[in-house]
mmCIF file of C-alpha atoms and ligand atoms in Angstrom:
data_model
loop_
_atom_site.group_PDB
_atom_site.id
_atom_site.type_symbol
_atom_site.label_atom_id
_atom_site.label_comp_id
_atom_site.label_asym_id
_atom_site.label_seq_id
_atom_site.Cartn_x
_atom_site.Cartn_y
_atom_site.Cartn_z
ATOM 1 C CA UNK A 1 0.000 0.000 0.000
ATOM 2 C CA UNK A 2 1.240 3.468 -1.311
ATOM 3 C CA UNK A 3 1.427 5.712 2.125
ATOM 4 C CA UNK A 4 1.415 9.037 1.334
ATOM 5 C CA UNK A 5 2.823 11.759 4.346
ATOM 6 C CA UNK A 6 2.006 15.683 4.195
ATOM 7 C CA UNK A 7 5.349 17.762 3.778
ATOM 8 C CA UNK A 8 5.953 19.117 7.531
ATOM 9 C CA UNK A 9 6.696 22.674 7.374
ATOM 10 C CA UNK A 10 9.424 22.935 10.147
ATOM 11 C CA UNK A 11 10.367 26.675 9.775
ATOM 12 C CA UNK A 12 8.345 29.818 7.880
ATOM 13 C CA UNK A 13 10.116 32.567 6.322
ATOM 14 C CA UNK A 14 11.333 35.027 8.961
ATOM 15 C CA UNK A 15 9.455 38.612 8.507
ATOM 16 C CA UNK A 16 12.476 40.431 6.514
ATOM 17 C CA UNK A 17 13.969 43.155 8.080
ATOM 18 C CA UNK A 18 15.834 44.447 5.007
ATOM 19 C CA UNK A 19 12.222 44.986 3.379
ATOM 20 C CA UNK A 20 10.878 46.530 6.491
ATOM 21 C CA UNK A 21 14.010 49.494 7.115
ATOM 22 C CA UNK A 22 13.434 50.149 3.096
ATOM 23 C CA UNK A 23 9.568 50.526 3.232
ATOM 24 C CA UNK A 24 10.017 52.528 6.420
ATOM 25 C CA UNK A 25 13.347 54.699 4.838
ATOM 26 C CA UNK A 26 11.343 55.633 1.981
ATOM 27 C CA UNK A 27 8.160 56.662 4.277
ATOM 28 C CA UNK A 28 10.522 58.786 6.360
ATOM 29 C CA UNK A 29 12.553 60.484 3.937
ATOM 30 C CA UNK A 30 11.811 63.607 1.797
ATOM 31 C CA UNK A 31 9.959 62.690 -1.602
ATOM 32 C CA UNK A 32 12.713 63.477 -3.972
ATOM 33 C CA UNK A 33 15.625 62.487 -1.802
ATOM 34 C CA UNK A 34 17.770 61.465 -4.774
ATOM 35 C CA UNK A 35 18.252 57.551 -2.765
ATOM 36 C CA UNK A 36 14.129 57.099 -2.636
ATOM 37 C CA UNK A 37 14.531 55.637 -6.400
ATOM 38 C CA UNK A 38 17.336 53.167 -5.262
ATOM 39 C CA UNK A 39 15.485 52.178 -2.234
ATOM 40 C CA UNK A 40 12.220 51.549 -4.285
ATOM 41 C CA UNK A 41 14.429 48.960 -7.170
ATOM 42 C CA UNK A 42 16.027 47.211 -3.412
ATOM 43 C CA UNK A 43 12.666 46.859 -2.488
ATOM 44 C CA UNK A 44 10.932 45.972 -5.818
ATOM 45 C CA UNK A 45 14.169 42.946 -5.987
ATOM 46 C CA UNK A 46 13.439 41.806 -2.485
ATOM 47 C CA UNK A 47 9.607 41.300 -2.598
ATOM 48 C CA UNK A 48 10.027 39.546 -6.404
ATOM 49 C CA UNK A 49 12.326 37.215 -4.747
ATOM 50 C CA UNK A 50 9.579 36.888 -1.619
ATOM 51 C CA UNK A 51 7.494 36.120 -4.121
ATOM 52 C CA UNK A 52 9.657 33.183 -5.861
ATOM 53 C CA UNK A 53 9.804 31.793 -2.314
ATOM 54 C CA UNK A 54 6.367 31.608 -1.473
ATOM 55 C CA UNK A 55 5.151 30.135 -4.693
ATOM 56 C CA UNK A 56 7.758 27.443 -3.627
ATOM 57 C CA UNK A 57 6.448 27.039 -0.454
ATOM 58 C CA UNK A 58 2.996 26.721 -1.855
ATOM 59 C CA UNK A 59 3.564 24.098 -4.265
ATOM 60 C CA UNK A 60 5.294 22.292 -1.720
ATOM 61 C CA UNK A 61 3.000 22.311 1.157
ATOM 62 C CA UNK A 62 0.319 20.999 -1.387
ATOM 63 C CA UNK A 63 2.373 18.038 -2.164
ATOM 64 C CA UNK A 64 1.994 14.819 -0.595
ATOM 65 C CA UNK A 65 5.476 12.694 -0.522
ATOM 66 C CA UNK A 66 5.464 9.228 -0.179
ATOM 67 C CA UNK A 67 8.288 9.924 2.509
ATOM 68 C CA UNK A 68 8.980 12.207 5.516
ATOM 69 C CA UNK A 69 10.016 14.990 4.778
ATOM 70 C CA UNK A 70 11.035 18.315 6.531
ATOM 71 C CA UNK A 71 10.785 22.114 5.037
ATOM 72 C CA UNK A 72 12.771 24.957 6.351
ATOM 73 C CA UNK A 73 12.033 28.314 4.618
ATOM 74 C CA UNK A 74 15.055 30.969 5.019
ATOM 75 C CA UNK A 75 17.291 29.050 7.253
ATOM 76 C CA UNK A 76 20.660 30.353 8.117
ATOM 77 C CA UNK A 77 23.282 28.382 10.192
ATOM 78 C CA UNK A 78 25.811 31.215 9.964
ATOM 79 C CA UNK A 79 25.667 34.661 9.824
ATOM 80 C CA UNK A 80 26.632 34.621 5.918
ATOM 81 C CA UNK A 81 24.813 31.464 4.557
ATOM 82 C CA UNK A 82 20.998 31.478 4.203
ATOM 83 C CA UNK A 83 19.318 28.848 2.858
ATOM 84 C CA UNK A 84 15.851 29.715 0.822
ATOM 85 C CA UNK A 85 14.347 26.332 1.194
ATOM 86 C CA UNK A 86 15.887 23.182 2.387
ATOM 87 C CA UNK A 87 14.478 19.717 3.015
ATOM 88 C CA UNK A 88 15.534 17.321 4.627
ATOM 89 C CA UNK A 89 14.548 13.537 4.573
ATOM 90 C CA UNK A 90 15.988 10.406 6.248
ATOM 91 C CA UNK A 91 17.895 9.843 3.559
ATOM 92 C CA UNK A 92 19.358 13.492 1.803
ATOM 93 C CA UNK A 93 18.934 16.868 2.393
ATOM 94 C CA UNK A 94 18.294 19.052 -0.578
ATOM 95 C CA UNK A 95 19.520 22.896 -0.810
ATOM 96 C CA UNK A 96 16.921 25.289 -3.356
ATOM 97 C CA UNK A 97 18.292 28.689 -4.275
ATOM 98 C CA UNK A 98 15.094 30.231 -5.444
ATOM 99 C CA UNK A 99 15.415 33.067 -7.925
ATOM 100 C CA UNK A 100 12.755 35.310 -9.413
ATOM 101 C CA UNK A 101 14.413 37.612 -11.733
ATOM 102 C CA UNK A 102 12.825 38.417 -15.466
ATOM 103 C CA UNK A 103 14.523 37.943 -18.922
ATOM 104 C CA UNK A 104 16.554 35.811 -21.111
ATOM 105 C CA UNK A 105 19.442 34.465 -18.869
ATOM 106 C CA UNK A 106 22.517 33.775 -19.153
ATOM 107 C CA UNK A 107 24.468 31.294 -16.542
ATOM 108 C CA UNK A 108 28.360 32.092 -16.703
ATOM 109 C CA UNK A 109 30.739 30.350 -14.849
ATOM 110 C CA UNK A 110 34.066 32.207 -15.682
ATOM 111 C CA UNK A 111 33.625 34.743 -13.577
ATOM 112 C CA UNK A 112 30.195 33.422 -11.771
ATOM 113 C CA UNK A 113 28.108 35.375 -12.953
ATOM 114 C CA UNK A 114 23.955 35.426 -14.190
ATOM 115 C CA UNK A 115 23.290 37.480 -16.967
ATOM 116 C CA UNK A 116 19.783 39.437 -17.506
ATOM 117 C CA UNK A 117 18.874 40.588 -20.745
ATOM 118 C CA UNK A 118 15.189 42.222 -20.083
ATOM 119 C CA UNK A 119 12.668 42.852 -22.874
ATOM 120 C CA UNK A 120 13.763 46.732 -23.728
ATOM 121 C CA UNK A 121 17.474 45.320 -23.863
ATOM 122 C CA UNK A 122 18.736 46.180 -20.529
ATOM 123 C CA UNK A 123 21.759 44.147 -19.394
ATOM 124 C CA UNK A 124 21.931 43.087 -15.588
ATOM 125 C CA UNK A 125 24.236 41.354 -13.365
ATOM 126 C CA UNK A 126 23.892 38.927 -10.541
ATOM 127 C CA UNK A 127 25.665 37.034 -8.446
ATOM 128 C CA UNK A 128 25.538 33.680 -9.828
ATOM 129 C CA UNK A 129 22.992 31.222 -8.152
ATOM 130 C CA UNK A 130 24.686 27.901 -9.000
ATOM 131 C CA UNK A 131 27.767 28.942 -7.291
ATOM 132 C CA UNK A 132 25.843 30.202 -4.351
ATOM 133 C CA UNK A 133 24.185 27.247 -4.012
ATOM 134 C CA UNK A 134 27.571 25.065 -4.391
ATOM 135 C CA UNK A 135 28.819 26.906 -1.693
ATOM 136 C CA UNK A 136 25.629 26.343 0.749
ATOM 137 C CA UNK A 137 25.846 22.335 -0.116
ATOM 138 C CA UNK A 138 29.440 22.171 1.114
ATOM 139 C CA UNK A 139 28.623 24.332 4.401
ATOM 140 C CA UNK A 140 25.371 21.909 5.676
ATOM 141 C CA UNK A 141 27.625 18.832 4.683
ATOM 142 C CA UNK A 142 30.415 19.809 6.588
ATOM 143 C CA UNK A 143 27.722 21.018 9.578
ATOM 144 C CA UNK A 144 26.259 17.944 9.282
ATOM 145 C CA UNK A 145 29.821 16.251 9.039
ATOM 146 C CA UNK A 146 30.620 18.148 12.482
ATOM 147 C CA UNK A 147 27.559 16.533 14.013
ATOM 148 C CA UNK A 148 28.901 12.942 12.954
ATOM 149 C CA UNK A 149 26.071 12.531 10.160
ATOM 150 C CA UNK A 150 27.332 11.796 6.229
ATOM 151 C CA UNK A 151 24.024 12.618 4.546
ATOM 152 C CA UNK A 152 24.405 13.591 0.996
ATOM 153 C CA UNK A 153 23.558 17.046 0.337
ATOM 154 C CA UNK A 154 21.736 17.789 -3.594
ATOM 155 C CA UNK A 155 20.578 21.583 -4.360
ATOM 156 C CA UNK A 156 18.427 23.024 -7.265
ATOM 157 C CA UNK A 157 18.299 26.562 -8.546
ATOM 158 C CA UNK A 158 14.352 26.925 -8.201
ATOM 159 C CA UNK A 159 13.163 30.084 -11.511
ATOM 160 C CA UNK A 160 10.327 31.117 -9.522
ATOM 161 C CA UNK A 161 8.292 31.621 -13.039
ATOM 162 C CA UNK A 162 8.299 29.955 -16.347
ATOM 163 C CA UNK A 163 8.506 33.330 -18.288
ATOM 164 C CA UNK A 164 12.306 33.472 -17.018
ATOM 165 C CA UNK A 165 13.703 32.118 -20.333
ATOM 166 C CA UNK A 166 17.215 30.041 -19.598
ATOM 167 C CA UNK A 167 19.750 30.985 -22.791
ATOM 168 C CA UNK A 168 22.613 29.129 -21.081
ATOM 169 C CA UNK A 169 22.078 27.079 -17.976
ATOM 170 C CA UNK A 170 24.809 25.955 -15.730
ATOM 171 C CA UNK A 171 26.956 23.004 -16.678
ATOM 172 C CA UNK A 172 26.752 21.335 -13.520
ATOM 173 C CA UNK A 173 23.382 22.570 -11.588
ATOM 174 C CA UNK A 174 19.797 21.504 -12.233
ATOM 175 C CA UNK A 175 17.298 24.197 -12.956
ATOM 176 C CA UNK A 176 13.824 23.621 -11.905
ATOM 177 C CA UNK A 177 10.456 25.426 -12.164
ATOM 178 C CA UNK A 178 8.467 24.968 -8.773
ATOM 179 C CA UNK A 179 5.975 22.258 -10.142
ATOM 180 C CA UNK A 180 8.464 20.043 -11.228
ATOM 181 C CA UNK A 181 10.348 19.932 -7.969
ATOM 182 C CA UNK A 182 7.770 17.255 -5.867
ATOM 183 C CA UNK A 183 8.943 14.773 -8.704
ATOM 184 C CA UNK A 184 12.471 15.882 -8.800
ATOM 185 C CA UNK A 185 12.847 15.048 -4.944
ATOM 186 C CA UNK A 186 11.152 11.919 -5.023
ATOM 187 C CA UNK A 187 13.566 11.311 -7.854
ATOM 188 C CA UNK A 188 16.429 10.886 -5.724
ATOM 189 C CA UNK A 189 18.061 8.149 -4.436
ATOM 190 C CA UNK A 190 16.434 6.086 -1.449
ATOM 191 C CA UNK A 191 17.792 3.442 -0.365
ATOM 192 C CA UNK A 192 18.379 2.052 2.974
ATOM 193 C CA UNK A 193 17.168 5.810 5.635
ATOM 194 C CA UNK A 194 20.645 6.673 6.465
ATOM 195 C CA UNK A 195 18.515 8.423 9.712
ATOM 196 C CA UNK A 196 16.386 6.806 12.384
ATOM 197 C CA UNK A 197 12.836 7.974 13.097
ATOM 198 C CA UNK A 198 14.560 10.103 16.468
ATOM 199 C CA UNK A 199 17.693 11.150 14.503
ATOM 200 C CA UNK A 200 15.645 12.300 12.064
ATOM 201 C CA UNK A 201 13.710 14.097 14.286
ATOM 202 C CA UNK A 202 16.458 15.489 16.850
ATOM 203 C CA UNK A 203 18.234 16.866 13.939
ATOM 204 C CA UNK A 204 15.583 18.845 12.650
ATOM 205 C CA UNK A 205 15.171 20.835 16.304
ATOM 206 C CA UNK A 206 18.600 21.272 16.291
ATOM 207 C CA UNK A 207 18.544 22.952 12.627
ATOM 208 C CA UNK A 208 15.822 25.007 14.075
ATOM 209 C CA UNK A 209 17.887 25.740 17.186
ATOM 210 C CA UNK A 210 20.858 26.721 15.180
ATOM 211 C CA UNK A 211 18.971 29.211 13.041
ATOM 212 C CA UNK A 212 20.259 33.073 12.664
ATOM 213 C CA UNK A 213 18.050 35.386 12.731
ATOM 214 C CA UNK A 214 19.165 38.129 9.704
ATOM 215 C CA UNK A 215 19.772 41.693 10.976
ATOM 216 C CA UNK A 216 20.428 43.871 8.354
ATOM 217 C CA UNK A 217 22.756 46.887 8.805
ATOM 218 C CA UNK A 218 20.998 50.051 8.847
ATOM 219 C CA UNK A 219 19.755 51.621 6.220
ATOM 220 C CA UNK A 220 21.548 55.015 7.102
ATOM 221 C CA UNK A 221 24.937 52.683 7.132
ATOM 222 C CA UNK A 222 24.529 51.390 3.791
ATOM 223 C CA UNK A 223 22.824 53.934 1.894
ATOM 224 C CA UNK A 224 25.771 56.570 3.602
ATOM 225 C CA UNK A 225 22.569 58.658 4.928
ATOM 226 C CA UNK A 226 22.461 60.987 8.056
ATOM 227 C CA UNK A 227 19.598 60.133 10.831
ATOM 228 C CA UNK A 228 18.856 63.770 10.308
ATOM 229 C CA UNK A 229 17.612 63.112 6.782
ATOM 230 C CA UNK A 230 14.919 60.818 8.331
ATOM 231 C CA UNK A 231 11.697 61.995 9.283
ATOM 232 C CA UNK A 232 10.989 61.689 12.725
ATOM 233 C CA UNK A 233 7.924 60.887 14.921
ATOM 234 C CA UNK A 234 5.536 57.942 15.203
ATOM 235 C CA UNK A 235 4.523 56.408 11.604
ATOM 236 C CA UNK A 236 0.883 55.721 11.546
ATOM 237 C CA UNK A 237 0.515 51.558 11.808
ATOM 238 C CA UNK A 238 -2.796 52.145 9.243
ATOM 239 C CA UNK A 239 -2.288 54.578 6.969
ATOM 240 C CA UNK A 240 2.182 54.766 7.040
ATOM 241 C CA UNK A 241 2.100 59.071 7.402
ATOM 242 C CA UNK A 242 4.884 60.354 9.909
ATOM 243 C CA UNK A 243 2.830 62.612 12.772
ATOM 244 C CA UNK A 244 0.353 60.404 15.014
ATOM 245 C CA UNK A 245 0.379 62.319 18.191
ATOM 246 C CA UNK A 246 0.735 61.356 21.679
ATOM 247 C CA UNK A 247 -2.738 61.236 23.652
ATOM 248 C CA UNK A 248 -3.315 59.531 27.167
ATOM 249 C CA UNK A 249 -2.537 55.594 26.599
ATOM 250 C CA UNK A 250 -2.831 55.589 23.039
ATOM 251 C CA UNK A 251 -1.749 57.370 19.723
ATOM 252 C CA UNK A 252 -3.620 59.137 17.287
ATOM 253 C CA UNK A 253 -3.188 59.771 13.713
ATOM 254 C CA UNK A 254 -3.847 63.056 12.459
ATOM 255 C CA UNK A 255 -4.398 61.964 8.911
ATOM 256 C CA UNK A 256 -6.745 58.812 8.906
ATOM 257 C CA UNK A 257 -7.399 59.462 13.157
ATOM 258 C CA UNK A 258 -6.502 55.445 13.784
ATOM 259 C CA UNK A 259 -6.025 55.135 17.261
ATOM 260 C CA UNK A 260 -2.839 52.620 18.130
ATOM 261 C CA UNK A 261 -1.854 52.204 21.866
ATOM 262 C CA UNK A 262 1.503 50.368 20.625
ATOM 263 C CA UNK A 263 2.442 52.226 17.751
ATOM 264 C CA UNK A 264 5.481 53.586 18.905
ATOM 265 C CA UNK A 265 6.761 50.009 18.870
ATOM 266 C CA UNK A 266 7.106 50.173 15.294
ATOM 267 C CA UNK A 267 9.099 53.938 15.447
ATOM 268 C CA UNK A 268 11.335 52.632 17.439
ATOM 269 C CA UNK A 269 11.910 49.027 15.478
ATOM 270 C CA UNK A 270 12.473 51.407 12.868
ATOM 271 C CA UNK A 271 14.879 53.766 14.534
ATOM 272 C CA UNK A 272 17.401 50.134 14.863
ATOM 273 C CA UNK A 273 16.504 49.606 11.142
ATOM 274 C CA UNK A 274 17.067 52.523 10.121
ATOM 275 C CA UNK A 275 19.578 54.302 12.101
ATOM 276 C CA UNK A 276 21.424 52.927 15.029
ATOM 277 C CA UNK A 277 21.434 49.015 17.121
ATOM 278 C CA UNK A 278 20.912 51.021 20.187
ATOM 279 C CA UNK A 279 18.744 54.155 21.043
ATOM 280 C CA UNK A 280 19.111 56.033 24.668
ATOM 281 C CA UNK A 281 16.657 57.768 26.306
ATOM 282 C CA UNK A 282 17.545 61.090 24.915
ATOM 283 C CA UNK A 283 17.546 60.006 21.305
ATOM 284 C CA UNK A 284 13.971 58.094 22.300
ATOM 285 C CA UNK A 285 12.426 61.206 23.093
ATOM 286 C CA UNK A 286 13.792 63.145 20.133
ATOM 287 C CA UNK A 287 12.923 60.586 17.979
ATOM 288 C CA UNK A 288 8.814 59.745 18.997
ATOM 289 C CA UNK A 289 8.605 63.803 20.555
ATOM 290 C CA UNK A 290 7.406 62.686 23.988
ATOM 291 C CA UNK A 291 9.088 63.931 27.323
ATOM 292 C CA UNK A 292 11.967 62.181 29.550
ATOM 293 C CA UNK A 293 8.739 60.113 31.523
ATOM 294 C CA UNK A 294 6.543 59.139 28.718
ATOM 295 C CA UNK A 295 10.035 57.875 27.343
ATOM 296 C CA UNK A 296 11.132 56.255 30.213
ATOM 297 C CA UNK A 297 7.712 54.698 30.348
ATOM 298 C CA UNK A 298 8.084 53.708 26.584
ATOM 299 C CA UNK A 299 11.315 51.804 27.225
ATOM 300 C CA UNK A 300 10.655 49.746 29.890
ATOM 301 C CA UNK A 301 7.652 48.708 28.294
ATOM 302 C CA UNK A 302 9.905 47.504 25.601
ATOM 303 C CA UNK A 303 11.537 44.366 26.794
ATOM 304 C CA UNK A 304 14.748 45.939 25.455
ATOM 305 C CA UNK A 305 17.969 44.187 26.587
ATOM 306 C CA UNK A 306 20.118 47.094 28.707
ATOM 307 C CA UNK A 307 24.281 47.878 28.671
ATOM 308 C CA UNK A 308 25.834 50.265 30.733
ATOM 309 C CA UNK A 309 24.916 52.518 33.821
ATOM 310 C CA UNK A 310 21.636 54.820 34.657
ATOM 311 C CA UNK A 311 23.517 58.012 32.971
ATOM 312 C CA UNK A 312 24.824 56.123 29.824
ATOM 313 C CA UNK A 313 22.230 53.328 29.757
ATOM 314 C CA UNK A 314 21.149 52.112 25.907
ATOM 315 C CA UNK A 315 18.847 49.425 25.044
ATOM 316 C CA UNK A 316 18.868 47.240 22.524
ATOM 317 C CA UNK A 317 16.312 45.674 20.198
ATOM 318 C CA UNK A 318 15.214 42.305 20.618
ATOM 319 C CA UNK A 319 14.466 41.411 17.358
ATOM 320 C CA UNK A 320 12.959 37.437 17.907
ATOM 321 C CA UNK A 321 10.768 36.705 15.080
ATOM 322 C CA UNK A 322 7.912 36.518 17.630
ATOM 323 C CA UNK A 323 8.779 39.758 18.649
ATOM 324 C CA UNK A 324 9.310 41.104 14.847
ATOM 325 C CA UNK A 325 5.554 39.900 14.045
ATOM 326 C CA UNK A 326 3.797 41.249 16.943
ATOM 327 C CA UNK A 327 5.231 45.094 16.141
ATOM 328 C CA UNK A 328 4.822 44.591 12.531
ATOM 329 C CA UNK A 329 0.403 43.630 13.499
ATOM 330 C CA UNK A 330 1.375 40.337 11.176
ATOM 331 C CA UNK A 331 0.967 37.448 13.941
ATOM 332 C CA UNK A 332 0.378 34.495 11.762
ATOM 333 C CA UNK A 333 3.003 33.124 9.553
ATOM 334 C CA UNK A 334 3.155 34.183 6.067
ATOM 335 C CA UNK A 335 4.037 30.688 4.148
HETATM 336 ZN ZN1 ZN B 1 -3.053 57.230 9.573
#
């Protein structure tokens, strides 16, 4: 009898920082500040490639396997590898670098590179995915080597869309379009599980355990921008306008009038992604206009993590995805 499991969805897509400092850069600086157009193609890149990920996901999670097997969206083991979507059965685990980017391309292997010819002729670069994916094979087999386990390690460049149109593919990496990757892992080989049921199971937590959240640097840091350029005050968790105003327990906008008790937890997630990992009380109250109590108040109330003395005291973010979701008002997991 053919025994068919559901795909177990171990870990979902972390909220992405990166997205969230650009969306709330671009709120908080000046119209034609000549970086808003370079912030708005980072963002455009990232959500295409959120996209590619969650049709993945999708077509995965609808797929029933005739084996266990585990899914881990975004995983990173270190703070420079990041896996988009790995699997991992009894027998192999499976690496997919998941790319949505448009036009005929080109993949070139001396230098790396993937070439993007778009339909008005444009020419873009990109790292190439193939040797990005090479490279994240040989760092989970030699984390899983660490951990005494030989499991063979495949990966798959994953084109998000059929209307991506491969010229020249790379000589050594499969290329797959999301629908044809259920039969592509059930292609490979099983033999004898290589895992028990518990191994199986115990390395899965401890992928999970091992996970890295991303922080990105901030925005200010990599754009070479001045705080001072940003707008500041509360951002309006409805409408996105700069200028809710302070009222007893609660904030009001003065655009839409949404009422938000919390919404200074997002201006200040956005002061670490946008200017600074650590804020003092001073800059707090400069940065939401409130006075040295309602500050005070504002930062305990935080949960921050705290370094140094009363006088120099800063506090720091704690940016747990948990944490991430509840400021952002998106609780339930996206994939
Ligand atoms: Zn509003």
């Amino acid at each position: 009898m053919r025994v068919e499991v559901i795909v177990i969805c171990i870990k979902n897509r972390d909220v992405s920082l990166t997205l969230a400092g650009l969306i709330a850069a671009q709120a908080r600086l000046p119209e034609h500040h000549p970086v808003v157009p370079v912030l708005s193609a980072r963002q455009a890149a990232i959500e295409a490639g959120i996209g590619g990920e969650e049709r993945l996901a999708e077509v995965l999670v609808k797929s029933p396997f005739p084996f266990e097997n585990h899914i881990f969206h975004d995983l990173s083991l270190s703070s420079d590898t990041q896996f988009d979507t790995h699997c991992l059965t009894p027998w192999f685990g499976l690496i997919f670098e998941v790319k949505n980017i448009s036009g005929v391309l080109d993949f070139k292997e001396n230098p790396p590179q993937l070439i993007s010819t778009k339909e008005d002729g444009q020419i873009c670069g990109y790292e190439n995915p193939a040797a990005q994916l090479q490279r994240n094979c040989e760092f989970l087999k030699e984390w899983l080597w660490r951990r005494e386990f030989t499991l063979p390690v495949y990966g798959a460049v994953v084109l998000a869309y059929p209307k991506q149109i491969v010229r020249t593919p790379p000589s050594r990496t499969k290329i797959l379009f999301p629908t044809l990757v259920p039969s592509f892992l059930k292609s490979l080989p099983r033999q004898e599980p290589l895992l028990s049921q518990d191994t199986f199971n115990w390395l899965s937590s401890d992928l999970l355990a091992n996970h890295h959240r991303f922080i990105p640097q901030p925005v200010s840091d990599v754009y070479n921008l001045s705080y001072r350029e940003f707008q500041s005050g509360v951002r309006c968790t409805a409408c996105g306008r700069v200028g809710m105003v302070k009222k007893p327990r609660s904030w009001a906008c003065r655009f839409c009038d949404t009422r938000d008790p919390l919404a200074h937890e997002q201006a200040l997630l956005e002061w670490f992604l946008l200017v600074k990992r650590t804020i003092t009380n001073r800059e707090c109250r400069e940065f939401l206009g409130v006075d040295i109590k309602t500050a005070s108040r504002i930062l305990k109330g935080m949960n921050f993590n705290t370094q140094g003395t009363y006088r120099d005291r800063v506090y720091l973010m704690n940016f747990s995805e948990e944490r991430v979701r509840f400021i952002l008002k998106r609780e339930k997991p996206i994939t």
